[in-house]
Amino acid sequence: MGGTGASGGAGAASPGTGGSNTLLRPVRFQTHHLLSGSALVTGGSGGGGGGGGGTAIVGGGGGGGGGVLMVYANSIQIDTLGSAGGLISGRGGAGAAGGNASGAIVNGGGGGGGGGGLVYLCYYSLFGSSKITAAGGSGGAAGTGGAGGAAGSSGGNGVILRYNMQTRTWE
């Protein structure tokens, strides 16, 4: 949750948490053993909205970064995205901006949505390639009377999608 704004100033929005990261050790030509529907990476949680204060308009809090796993051929590169939202394609939604309620009191901004878990399996074999992706969470509602807005929802888990080389579609 965000802090309550002091008189004449805006309370700081709290950052979201980073998502988990998963380390896989695939054996050559055995990436296809991963099961469709398996959740491998969890999305981060949304940050709380900033508290309202003074006459400034307070924006939403930052969304949580999703965990990222990238597999290249038979080697593994793992990247950790921090608490700042918007760094991955599964980023969370923006929090609601706080409005000026009564001239002197500004409503707190809503928290940003959590980033979705994102995994790309850049691995090609006789069985095709796979990818994992998830949507981000939604933004939180604005606070009232100078209080910080609610935190945004958490991002989704990364789920494997299989690429069907015959139909050329992800499934």
mmCIF file of C-alpha atoms in Angstrom:
data_model
loop_
_atom_site.group_PDB
_atom_site.id
_atom_site.type_symbol
_atom_site.label_atom_id
_atom_site.label_comp_id
_atom_site.label_asym_id
_atom_site.label_seq_id
_atom_site.Cartn_x
_atom_site.Cartn_y
_atom_site.Cartn_z
ATOM 1 C CA MET A 1 0.000 0.000 0.000
ATOM 2 C CA GLY A 2 1.105 3.542 -0.610
ATOM 3 C CA GLY A 3 1.776 5.988 2.151
ATOM 4 C CA THR A 4 -0.546 8.764 3.252
ATOM 5 C CA GLY A 5 0.432 12.117 1.804
ATOM 6 C CA ALA A 6 1.717 14.806 4.108
ATOM 7 C CA SER A 7 0.249 18.294 3.985
ATOM 8 C CA GLY A 8 1.471 20.023 0.850
ATOM 9 C CA GLY A 9 3.208 16.951 -0.548
ATOM 10 C CA ALA A 10 2.477 13.600 -2.119
ATOM 11 C CA GLY A 11 3.091 10.268 -0.425
ATOM 12 C CA ALA A 12 5.415 7.927 -2.274
ATOM 13 C CA ALA A 13 4.011 4.983 -4.164
ATOM 14 C CA SER A 14 5.320 1.623 -3.027
ATOM 15 C CA PRO A 15 7.089 -0.526 -5.631
ATOM 16 C CA GLY A 16 5.789 -3.890 -6.725
ATOM 17 C CA THR A 17 7.664 -7.078 -6.031
ATOM 18 C CA GLY A 18 9.624 -8.956 -8.651
ATOM 19 C CA GLY A 19 8.381 -12.254 -9.992
ATOM 20 C CA SER A 20 10.063 -15.574 -9.381
ATOM 21 C CA ASN A 21 12.637 -16.967 -11.766
ATOM 22 C CA THR A 22 12.923 -20.603 -12.746
ATOM 23 C CA LEU A 23 16.129 -22.314 -13.814
ATOM 24 C CA LEU A 24 15.731 -25.201 -16.226
ATOM 25 C CA ARG A 25 18.412 -27.570 -17.397
ATOM 26 C CA PRO A 26 17.084 -29.088 -20.602
ATOM 27 C CA VAL A 27 18.919 -31.981 -22.178
ATOM 28 C CA ARG A 28 19.616 -31.782 -25.888
ATOM 29 C CA PHE A 29 16.467 -32.440 -27.926
ATOM 30 C CA GLN A 30 14.393 -33.040 -24.789
ATOM 31 C CA THR A 31 12.735 -29.648 -24.376
ATOM 32 C CA HIS A 32 9.540 -31.256 -25.694
ATOM 33 C CA HIS A 33 9.238 -33.113 -22.367
ATOM 34 C CA LEU A 34 7.982 -29.899 -20.765
ATOM 35 C CA LEU A 35 4.263 -30.227 -20.174
ATOM 36 C CA SER A 36 1.807 -27.770 -21.655
ATOM 37 C CA GLY A 37 -0.043 -25.864 -18.959
ATOM 38 C CA SER A 38 2.860 -26.042 -16.495
ATOM 39 C CA ALA A 39 3.394 -22.850 -14.518
ATOM 40 C CA LEU A 40 7.104 -22.084 -14.417
ATOM 41 C CA VAL A 41 7.366 -18.373 -13.665
ATOM 42 C CA THR A 42 5.151 -16.314 -11.408
ATOM 43 C CA GLY A 43 4.340 -12.691 -12.068
ATOM 44 C CA GLY A 44 5.204 -9.960 -9.592
ATOM 45 C CA SER A 45 2.662 -8.230 -7.378
ATOM 46 C CA GLY A 46 1.410 -4.714 -7.986
ATOM 47 C CA GLY A 47 2.733 -1.788 -5.981
ATOM 48 C CA GLY A 48 0.569 0.375 -3.748
ATOM 49 C CA GLY A 49 -0.616 3.808 -4.855
ATOM 50 C CA GLY A 50 0.937 6.997 -3.550
ATOM 51 C CA GLY A 51 -0.858 9.003 -0.896
ATOM 52 C CA GLY A 52 -2.503 12.303 -1.819
ATOM 53 C CA GLY A 53 -1.377 15.600 -0.322
ATOM 54 C CA GLY A 54 -1.403 19.293 -1.181
ATOM 55 C CA THR A 55 -2.845 20.040 -4.602
ATOM 56 C CA ALA A 56 -0.698 17.767 -6.763
ATOM 57 C CA ILE A 57 -2.251 14.947 -8.750
ATOM 58 C CA VAL A 58 -0.818 11.626 -7.630
ATOM 59 C CA GLY A 59 -0.255 8.873 -10.155
ATOM 60 C CA GLY A 60 -0.378 5.121 -9.732
ATOM 61 C CA GLY A 61 2.232 2.923 -8.132
ATOM 62 C CA GLY A 62 4.663 0.844 -10.135
ATOM 63 C CA GLY A 63 3.780 -2.670 -11.184
ATOM 64 C CA GLY A 64 5.816 -5.692 -10.174
ATOM 65 C CA GLY A 65 8.282 -7.100 -12.667
ATOM 66 C CA GLY A 66 7.641 -10.585 -13.964
ATOM 67 C CA GLY A 67 10.218 -13.335 -13.660
ATOM 68 C CA VAL A 68 11.906 -14.156 -16.942
ATOM 69 C CA LEU A 69 13.534 -17.322 -18.164
ATOM 70 C CA MET A 70 15.154 -17.539 -21.581
ATOM 71 C CA VAL A 71 16.515 -20.778 -22.985
ATOM 72 C CA TYR A 72 18.865 -20.639 -25.953
ATOM 73 C CA ALA A 73 19.533 -24.001 -27.575
ATOM 74 C CA ASN A 74 21.227 -26.071 -24.874
ATOM 75 C CA SER A 75 22.408 -23.176 -22.709
ATOM 76 C CA ILE A 76 20.445 -21.103 -20.228
ATOM 77 C CA GLN A 77 20.310 -17.375 -19.678
ATOM 78 C CA ILE A 78 18.216 -16.111 -16.806
ATOM 79 C CA ASP A 79 17.262 -12.457 -16.449
ATOM 80 C CA THR A 80 15.720 -10.933 -13.356
ATOM 81 C CA LEU A 81 13.476 -7.924 -13.820
ATOM 82 C CA GLY A 82 13.057 -5.793 -10.747
ATOM 83 C CA SER A 83 10.135 -3.956 -9.260
ATOM 84 C CA ALA A 84 9.685 -1.367 -12.005
ATOM 85 C CA GLY A 85 6.727 -2.178 -14.233
ATOM 86 C CA GLY A 86 6.607 -1.923 -18.008
ATOM 87 C CA LEU A 87 9.838 -3.777 -18.748
ATOM 88 C CA ILE A 88 8.300 -6.875 -20.268
ATOM 89 C CA SER A 89 5.485 -7.512 -22.710
ATOM 90 C CA GLY A 90 3.364 -8.970 -19.916
ATOM 91 C CA ARG A 91 3.491 -5.749 -17.933
ATOM 92 C CA GLY A 92 0.755 -4.851 -15.509
ATOM 93 C CA GLY A 93 -1.904 -2.210 -15.994
ATOM 94 C CA ALA A 94 -1.419 1.332 -14.739
ATOM 95 C CA GLY A 95 -3.010 2.389 -11.488
ATOM 96 C CA ALA A 96 -5.807 4.953 -11.453
ATOM 97 C CA ALA A 97 -4.586 8.521 -11.071
ATOM 98 C CA GLY A 98 -5.679 10.313 -7.926
ATOM 99 C CA GLY A 99 -8.039 13.213 -8.536
ATOM 100 C CA ASN A 100 -8.282 16.559 -6.757
ATOM 101 C CA ALA A 101 -11.216 15.941 -4.434
ATOM 102 C CA SER A 102 -11.749 19.194 -2.576
ATOM 103 C CA GLY A 103 -9.050 21.641 -3.532
ATOM 104 C CA ALA A 104 -6.691 20.864 -0.672
ATOM 105 C CA ILE A 105 -6.929 17.075 -0.455
ATOM 106 C CA VAL A 106 -5.908 14.877 -3.334
ATOM 107 C CA ASN A 107 -6.931 11.252 -3.588
ATOM 108 C CA GLY A 108 -4.136 8.713 -3.623
ATOM 109 C CA GLY A 109 -3.198 6.992 -6.848
ATOM 110 C CA GLY A 110 -4.046 3.366 -7.442
ATOM 111 C CA GLY A 111 -1.355 0.717 -7.440
ATOM 112 C CA GLY A 112 0.065 -0.587 -10.684
ATOM 113 C CA GLY A 113 -0.750 -4.119 -11.773
ATOM 114 C CA GLY A 114 1.799 -6.892 -11.367
ATOM 115 C CA GLY A 115 3.902 -7.913 -14.345
ATOM 116 C CA GLY A 116 3.112 -11.268 -15.903
ATOM 117 C CA GLY A 117 5.613 -14.101 -15.930
ATOM 118 C CA LEU A 118 7.310 -14.341 -19.310
ATOM 119 C CA VAL A 119 9.353 -17.203 -20.693
ATOM 120 C CA TYR A 120 10.665 -17.805 -24.171
ATOM 121 C CA LEU A 121 12.032 -21.224 -25.010
ATOM 122 C CA CYS A 122 14.177 -20.338 -27.994
ATOM 123 C CA TYR A 123 14.845 -23.970 -28.703
ATOM 124 C CA TYR A 124 14.201 -25.824 -31.921
ATOM 125 C CA SER A 125 14.111 -29.559 -32.328
ATOM 126 C CA LEU A 126 12.196 -32.174 -34.253
ATOM 127 C CA PHE A 127 9.243 -31.401 -32.005
ATOM 128 C CA GLY A 128 9.099 -27.670 -32.695
ATOM 129 C CA SER A 129 9.560 -24.798 -30.302
ATOM 130 C CA SER A 130 7.675 -23.629 -27.241
ATOM 131 C CA LYS A 131 7.016 -20.354 -25.530
ATOM 132 C CA ILE A 132 5.570 -19.328 -22.185
ATOM 133 C CA THR A 133 3.785 -16.077 -21.538
ATOM 134 C CA ALA A 134 1.226 -14.558 -19.180
ATOM 135 C CA ALA A 135 -0.780 -11.392 -18.920
ATOM 136 C CA GLY A 136 -0.077 -8.723 -16.340
ATOM 137 C CA GLY A 137 -2.371 -7.861 -13.464
ATOM 138 C CA SER A 138 -4.852 -4.991 -13.479
ATOM 139 C CA GLY A 139 -4.251 -1.645 -11.823
ATOM 140 C CA GLY A 140 -5.602 -0.787 -8.398
ATOM 141 C CA ALA A 141 -8.332 1.741 -7.635
ATOM 142 C CA ALA A 142 -7.531 5.260 -6.489
ATOM 143 C CA GLY A 143 -7.567 6.070 -2.792
ATOM 144 C CA THR A 144 -9.813 8.638 -1.139
ATOM 145 C CA GLY A 145 -9.207 11.511 1.241
ATOM 146 C CA GLY A 146 -5.435 11.533 0.764
ATOM 147 C CA ALA A 147 -4.909 7.846 1.516
ATOM 148 C CA GLY A 148 -2.869 5.642 -0.765
ATOM 149 C CA GLY A 149 -4.755 3.609 -3.323
ATOM 150 C CA ALA A 150 -5.105 -0.149 -3.248
ATOM 151 C CA ALA A 151 -2.339 -2.312 -4.637
ATOM 152 C CA GLY A 152 -2.806 -3.694 -8.120
ATOM 153 C CA SER A 153 -3.447 -7.363 -8.685
ATOM 154 C CA SER A 154 -0.624 -9.830 -9.192
ATOM 155 C CA GLY A 155 0.481 -10.893 -12.631
ATOM 156 C CA GLY A 156 -0.295 -14.320 -13.980
ATOM 157 C CA ASN A 157 1.970 -17.348 -14.049
ATOM 158 C CA GLY A 158 3.985 -18.208 -17.112
ATOM 159 C CA VAL A 159 2.368 -21.144 -18.903
ATOM 160 C CA ILE A 160 3.886 -23.188 -21.687
ATOM 161 C CA LEU A 161 2.332 -22.941 -25.116
ATOM 162 C CA ARG A 162 3.335 -25.498 -27.722
ATOM 163 C CA TYR A 163 3.934 -24.555 -31.342
ATOM 164 C CA ASN A 164 2.257 -26.960 -33.757
ATOM 165 C CA MET A 165 4.454 -27.044 -36.846
ATOM 166 C CA GLN A 166 1.684 -28.573 -38.953
ATOM 167 C CA THR A 167 -0.971 -25.953 -38.197
ATOM 168 C CA ARG A 168 1.602 -23.221 -37.463
ATOM 169 C CA THR A 169 -0.231 -22.121 -34.362
ATOM 170 C CA TRP A 170 0.539 -21.930 -30.632
ATOM 171 C CA GLU A 171 -1.585 -24.264 -28.559
#
